[in-house]
JSON list of C-alpha atoms in Angstrom, two decimals:
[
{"chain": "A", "resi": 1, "resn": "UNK", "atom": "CA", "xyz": [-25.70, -7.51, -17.57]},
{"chain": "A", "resi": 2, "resn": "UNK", "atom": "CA", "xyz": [-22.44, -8.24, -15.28]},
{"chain": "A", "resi": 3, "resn": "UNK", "atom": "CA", "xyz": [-20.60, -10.78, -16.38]},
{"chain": "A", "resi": 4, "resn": "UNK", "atom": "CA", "xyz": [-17.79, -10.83, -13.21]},
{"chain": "A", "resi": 5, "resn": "UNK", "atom": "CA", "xyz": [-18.87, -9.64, -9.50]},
{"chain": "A", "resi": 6, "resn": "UNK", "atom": "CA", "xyz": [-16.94, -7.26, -7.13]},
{"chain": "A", "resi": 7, "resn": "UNK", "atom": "CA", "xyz": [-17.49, -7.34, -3.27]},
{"chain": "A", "resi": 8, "resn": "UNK", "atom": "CA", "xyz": [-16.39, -3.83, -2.60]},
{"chain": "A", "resi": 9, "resn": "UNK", "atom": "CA", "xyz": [-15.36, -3.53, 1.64]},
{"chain": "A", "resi": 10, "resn": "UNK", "atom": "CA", "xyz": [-14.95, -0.44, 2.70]},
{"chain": "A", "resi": 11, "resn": "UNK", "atom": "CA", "xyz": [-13.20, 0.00, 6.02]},
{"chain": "A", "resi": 12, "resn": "UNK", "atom": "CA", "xyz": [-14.87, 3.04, 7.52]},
{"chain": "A", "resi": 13, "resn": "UNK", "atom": "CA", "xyz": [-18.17, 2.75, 9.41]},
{"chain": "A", "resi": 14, "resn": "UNK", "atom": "CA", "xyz": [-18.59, 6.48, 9.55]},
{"chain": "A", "resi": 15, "resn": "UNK", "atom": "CA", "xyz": [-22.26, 7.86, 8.18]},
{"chain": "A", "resi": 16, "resn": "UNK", "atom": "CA", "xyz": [-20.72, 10.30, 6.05]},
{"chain": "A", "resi": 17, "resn": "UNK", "atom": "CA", "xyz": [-17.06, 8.39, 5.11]},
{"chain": "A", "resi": 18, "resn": "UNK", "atom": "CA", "xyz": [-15.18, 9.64, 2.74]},
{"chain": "A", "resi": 19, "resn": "UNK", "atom": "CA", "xyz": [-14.07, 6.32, 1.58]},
{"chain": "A", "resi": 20, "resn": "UNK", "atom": "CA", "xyz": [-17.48, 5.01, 0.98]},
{"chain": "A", "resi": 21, "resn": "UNK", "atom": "CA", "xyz": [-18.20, 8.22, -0.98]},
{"chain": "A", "resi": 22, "resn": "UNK", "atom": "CA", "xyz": [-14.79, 6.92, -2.96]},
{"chain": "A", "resi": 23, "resn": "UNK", "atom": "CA", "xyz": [-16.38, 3.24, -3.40]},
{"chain": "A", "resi": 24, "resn": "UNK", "atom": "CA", "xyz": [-19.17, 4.44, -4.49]},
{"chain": "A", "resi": 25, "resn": "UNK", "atom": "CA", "xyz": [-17.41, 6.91, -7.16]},
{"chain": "A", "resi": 26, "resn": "UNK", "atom": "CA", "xyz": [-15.58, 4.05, -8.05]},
{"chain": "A", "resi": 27, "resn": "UNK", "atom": "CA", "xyz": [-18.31, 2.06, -8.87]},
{"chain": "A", "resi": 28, "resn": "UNK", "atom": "CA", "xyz": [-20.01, 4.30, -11.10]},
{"chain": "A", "resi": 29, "resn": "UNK", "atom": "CA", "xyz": [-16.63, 4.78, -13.54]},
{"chain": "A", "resi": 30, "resn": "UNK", "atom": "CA", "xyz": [-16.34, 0.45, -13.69]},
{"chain": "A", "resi": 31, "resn": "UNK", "atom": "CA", "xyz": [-16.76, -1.13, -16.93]},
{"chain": "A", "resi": 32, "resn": "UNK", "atom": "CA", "xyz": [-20.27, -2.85, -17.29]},
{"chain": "A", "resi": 33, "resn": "UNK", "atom": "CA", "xyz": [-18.94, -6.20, -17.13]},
{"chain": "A", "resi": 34, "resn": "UNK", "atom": "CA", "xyz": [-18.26, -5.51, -13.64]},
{"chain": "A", "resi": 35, "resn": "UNK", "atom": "CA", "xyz": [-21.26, -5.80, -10.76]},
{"chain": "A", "resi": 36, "resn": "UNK", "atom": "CA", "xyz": [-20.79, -4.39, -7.59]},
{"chain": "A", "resi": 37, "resn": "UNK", "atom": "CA", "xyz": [-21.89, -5.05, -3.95]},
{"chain": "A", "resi": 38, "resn": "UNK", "atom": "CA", "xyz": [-20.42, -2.38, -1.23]},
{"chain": "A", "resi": 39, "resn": "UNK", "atom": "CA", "xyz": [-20.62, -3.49, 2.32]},
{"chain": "A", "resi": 40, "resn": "UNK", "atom": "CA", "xyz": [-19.30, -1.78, 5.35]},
{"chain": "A", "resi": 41, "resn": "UNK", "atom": "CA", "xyz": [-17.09, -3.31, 7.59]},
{"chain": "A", "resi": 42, "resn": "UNK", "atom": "CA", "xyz": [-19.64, -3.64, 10.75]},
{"chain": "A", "resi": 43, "resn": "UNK", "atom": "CA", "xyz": [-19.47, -7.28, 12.00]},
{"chain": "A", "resi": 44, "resn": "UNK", "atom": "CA", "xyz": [-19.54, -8.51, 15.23]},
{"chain": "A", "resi": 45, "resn": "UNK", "atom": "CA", "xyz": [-15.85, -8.84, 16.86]},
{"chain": "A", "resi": 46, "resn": "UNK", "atom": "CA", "xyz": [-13.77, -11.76, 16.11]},
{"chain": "A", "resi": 47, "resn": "UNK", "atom": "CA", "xyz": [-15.06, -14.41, 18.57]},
{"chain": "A", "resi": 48, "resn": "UNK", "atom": "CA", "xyz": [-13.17, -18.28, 17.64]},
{"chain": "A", "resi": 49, "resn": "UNK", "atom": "CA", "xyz": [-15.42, -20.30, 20.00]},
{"chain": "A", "resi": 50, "resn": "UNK", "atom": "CA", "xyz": [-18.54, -18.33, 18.36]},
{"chain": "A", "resi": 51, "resn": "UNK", "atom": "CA", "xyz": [-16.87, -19.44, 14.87]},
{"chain": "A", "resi": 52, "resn": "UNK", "atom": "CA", "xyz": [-16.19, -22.70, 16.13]},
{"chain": "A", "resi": 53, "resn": "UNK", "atom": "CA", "xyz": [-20.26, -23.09, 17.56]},
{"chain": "A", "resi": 54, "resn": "UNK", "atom": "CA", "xyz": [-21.97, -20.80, 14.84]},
{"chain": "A", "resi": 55, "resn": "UNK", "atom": "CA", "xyz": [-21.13, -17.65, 13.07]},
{"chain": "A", "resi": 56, "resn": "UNK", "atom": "CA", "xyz": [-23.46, -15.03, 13.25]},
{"chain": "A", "resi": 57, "resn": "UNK", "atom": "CA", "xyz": [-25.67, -14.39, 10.62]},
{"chain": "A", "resi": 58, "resn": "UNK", "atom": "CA", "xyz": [-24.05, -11.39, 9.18]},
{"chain": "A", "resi": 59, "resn": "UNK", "atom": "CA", "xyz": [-20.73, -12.80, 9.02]},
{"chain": "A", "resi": 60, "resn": "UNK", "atom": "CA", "xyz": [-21.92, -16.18, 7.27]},
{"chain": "A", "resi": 61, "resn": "UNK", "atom": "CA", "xyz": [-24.04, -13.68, 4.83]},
{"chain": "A", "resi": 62, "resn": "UNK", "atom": "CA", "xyz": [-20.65, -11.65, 4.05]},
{"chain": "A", "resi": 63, "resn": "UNK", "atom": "CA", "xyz": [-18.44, -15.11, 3.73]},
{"chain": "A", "resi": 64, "resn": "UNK", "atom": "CA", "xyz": [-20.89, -16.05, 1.02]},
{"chain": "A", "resi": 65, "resn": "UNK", "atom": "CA", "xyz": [-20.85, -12.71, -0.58]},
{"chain": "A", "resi": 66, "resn": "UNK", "atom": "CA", "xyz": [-16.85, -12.99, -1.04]},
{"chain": "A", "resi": 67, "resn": "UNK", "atom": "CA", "xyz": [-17.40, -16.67, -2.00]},
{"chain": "A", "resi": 68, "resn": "UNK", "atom": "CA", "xyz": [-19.47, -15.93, -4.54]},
{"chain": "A", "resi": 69, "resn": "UNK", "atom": "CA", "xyz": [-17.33, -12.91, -5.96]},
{"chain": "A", "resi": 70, "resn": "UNK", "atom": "CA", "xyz": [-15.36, -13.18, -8.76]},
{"chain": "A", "resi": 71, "resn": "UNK", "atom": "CA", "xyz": [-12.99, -10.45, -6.96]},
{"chain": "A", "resi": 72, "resn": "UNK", "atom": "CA", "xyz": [-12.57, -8.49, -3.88]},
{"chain": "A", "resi": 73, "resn": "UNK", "atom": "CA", "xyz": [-11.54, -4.21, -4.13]},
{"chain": "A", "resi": 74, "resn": "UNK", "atom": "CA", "xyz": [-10.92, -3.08, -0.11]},
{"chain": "A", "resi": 75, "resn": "UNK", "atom": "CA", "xyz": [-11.92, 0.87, 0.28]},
{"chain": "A", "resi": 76, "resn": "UNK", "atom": "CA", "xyz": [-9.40, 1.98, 3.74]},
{"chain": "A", "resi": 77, "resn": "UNK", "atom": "CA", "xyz": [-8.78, 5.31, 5.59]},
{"chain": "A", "resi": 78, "resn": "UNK", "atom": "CA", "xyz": [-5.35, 4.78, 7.46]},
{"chain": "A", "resi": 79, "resn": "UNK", "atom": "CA", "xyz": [-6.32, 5.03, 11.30]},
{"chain": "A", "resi": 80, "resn": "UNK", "atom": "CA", "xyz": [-3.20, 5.56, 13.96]},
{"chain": "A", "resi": 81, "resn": "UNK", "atom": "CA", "xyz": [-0.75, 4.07, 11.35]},
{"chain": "A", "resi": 82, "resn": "UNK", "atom": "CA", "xyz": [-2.94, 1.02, 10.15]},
{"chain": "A", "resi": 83, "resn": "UNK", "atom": "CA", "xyz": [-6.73, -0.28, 9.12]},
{"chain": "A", "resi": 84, "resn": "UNK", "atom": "CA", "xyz": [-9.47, 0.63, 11.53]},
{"chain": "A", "resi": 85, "resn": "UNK", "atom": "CA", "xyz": [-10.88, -1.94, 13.35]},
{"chain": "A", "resi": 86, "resn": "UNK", "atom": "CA", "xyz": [-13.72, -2.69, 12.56]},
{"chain": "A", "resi": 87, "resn": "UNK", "atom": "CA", "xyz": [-11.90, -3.71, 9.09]},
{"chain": "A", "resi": 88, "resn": "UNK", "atom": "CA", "xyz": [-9.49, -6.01, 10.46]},
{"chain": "A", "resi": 89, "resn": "UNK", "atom": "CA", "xyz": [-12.24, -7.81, 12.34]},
{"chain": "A", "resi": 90, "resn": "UNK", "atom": "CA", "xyz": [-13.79, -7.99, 9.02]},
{"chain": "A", "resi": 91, "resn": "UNK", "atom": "CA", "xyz": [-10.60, -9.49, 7.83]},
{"chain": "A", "resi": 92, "resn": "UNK", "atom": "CA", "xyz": [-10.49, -11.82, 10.38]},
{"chain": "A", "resi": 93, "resn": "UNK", "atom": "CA", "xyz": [-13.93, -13.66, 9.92]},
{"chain": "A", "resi": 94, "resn": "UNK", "atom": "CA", "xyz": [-13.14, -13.71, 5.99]},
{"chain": "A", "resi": 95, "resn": "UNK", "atom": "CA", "xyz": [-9.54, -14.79, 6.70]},
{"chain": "A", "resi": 96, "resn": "UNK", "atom": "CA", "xyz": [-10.80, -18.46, 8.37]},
{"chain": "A", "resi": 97, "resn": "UNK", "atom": "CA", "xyz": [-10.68, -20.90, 7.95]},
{"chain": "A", "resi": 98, "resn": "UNK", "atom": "CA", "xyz": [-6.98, -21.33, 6.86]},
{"chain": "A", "resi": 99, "resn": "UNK", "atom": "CA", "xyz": [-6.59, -22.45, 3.93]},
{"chain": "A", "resi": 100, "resn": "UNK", "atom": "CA", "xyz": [-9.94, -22.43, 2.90]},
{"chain": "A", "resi": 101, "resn": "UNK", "atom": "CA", "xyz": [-11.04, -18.88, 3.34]},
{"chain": "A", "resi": 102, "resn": "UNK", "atom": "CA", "xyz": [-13.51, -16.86, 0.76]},
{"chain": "A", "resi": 103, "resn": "UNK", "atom": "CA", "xyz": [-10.11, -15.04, 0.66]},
{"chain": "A", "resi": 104, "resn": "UNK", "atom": "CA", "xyz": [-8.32, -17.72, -1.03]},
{"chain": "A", "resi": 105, "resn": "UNK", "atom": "CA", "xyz": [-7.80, -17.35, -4.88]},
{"chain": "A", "resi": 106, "resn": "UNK", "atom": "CA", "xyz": [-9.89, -14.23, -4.94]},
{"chain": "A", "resi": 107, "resn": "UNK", "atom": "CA", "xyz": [-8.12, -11.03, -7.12]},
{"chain": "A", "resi": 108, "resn": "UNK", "atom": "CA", "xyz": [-7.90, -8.22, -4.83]},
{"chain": "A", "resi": 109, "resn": "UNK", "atom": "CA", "xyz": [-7.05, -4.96, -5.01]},
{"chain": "A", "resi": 110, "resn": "UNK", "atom": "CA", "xyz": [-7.00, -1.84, -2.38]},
{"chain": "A", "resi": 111, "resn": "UNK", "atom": "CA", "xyz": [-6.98, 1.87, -2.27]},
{"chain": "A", "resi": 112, "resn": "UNK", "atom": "CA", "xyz": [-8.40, 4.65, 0.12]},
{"chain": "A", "resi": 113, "resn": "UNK", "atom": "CA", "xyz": [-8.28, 8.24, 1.32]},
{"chain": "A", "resi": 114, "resn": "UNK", "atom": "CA", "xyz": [-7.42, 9.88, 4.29]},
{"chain": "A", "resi": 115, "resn": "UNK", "atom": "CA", "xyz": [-7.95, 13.26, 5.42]},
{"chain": "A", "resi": 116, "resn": "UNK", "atom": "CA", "xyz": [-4.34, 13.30, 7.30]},
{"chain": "A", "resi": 117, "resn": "UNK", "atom": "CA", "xyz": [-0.93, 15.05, 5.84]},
{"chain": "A", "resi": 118, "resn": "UNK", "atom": "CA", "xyz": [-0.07, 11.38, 4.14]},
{"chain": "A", "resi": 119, "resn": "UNK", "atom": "CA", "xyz": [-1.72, 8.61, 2.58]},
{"chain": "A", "resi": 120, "resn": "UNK", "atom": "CA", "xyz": [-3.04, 5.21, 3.63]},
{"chain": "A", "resi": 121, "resn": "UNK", "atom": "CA", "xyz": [0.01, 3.50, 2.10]},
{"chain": "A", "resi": 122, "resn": "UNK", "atom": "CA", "xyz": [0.10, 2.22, 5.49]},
{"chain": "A", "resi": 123, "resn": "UNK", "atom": "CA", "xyz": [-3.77, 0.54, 5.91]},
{"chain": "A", "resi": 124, "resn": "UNK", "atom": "CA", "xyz": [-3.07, -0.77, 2.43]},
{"chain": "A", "resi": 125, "resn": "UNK", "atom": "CA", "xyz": [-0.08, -2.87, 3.21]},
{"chain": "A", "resi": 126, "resn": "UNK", "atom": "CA", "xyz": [-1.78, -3.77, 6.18]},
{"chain": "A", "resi": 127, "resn": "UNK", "atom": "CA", "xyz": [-5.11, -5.19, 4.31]},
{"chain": "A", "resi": 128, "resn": "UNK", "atom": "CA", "xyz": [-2.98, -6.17, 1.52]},
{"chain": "A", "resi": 129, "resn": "UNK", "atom": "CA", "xyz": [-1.00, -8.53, 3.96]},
{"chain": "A", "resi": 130, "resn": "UNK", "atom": "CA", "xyz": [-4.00, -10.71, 4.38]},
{"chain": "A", "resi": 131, "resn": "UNK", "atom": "CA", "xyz": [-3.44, -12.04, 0.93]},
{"chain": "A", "resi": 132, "resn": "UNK", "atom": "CA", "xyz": [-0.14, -12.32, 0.48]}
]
């Protein structure tokens, strides 16, 4: 039985993504104290008056998922120099509200792979600036 939980976001939506392949990889080698939950990073865009009147239901059911983890491990490819989209909207709805975000106080950590000559040093500091 797990003893801490991990909300694994990975930032590709692709069917076949090679950094969901990674999370999942991952998430075989943790230790067994460790349960994970991967989710994908495929929420409705960013919308403050449909925060402020209701989120939808996916984004209130991923809020409580990072609430309710004990830490947070972000999967990234590195898209045009940064996170794709679809991630940093993902960040955004978990990001709010300030100061009292299912962000706040988590652990985090990051990696990813990308099929270009470089890394996703990039997308990391990106993603990683969201809790600093």
């Amino acid at each position: 039985m797990s003893t801490y939980s991990v909300l694994v976001i990975v930032g590709s939506v692709r069917a076949d993504s090679w950094n969901h392949r990674l999370a999942e990889a991952a998430v075989t080698i943790g230790p067994p104290e460790l349960g994970f939950d991967i989710v994908r990073s495929d929420l409705p865009i960013y919308d403050g008056d449909v925060e402020e009147a209701h989120p939808p239901t996916p984004v209130d059911d991923l809020r409580q998922a990072a609430t309710a983890a004990d830490g947070i491990v972000v999967v990234t490819p590195e898209y045009n120099y940064g996170i794709p989209g679809p991630l940093k909207n993902t960040l955004d709805w978990l990001s709010r509200p300030a100061f009292a975000s299912p962000l706040r106080d988590k652990p985090v950590t990051s990696f990813g792979a990308t099929p270009g000559p470089g890394n996703p040093g990039r997308a990391l500091a990106q993603v990683n600036a969201y809790y600093a």
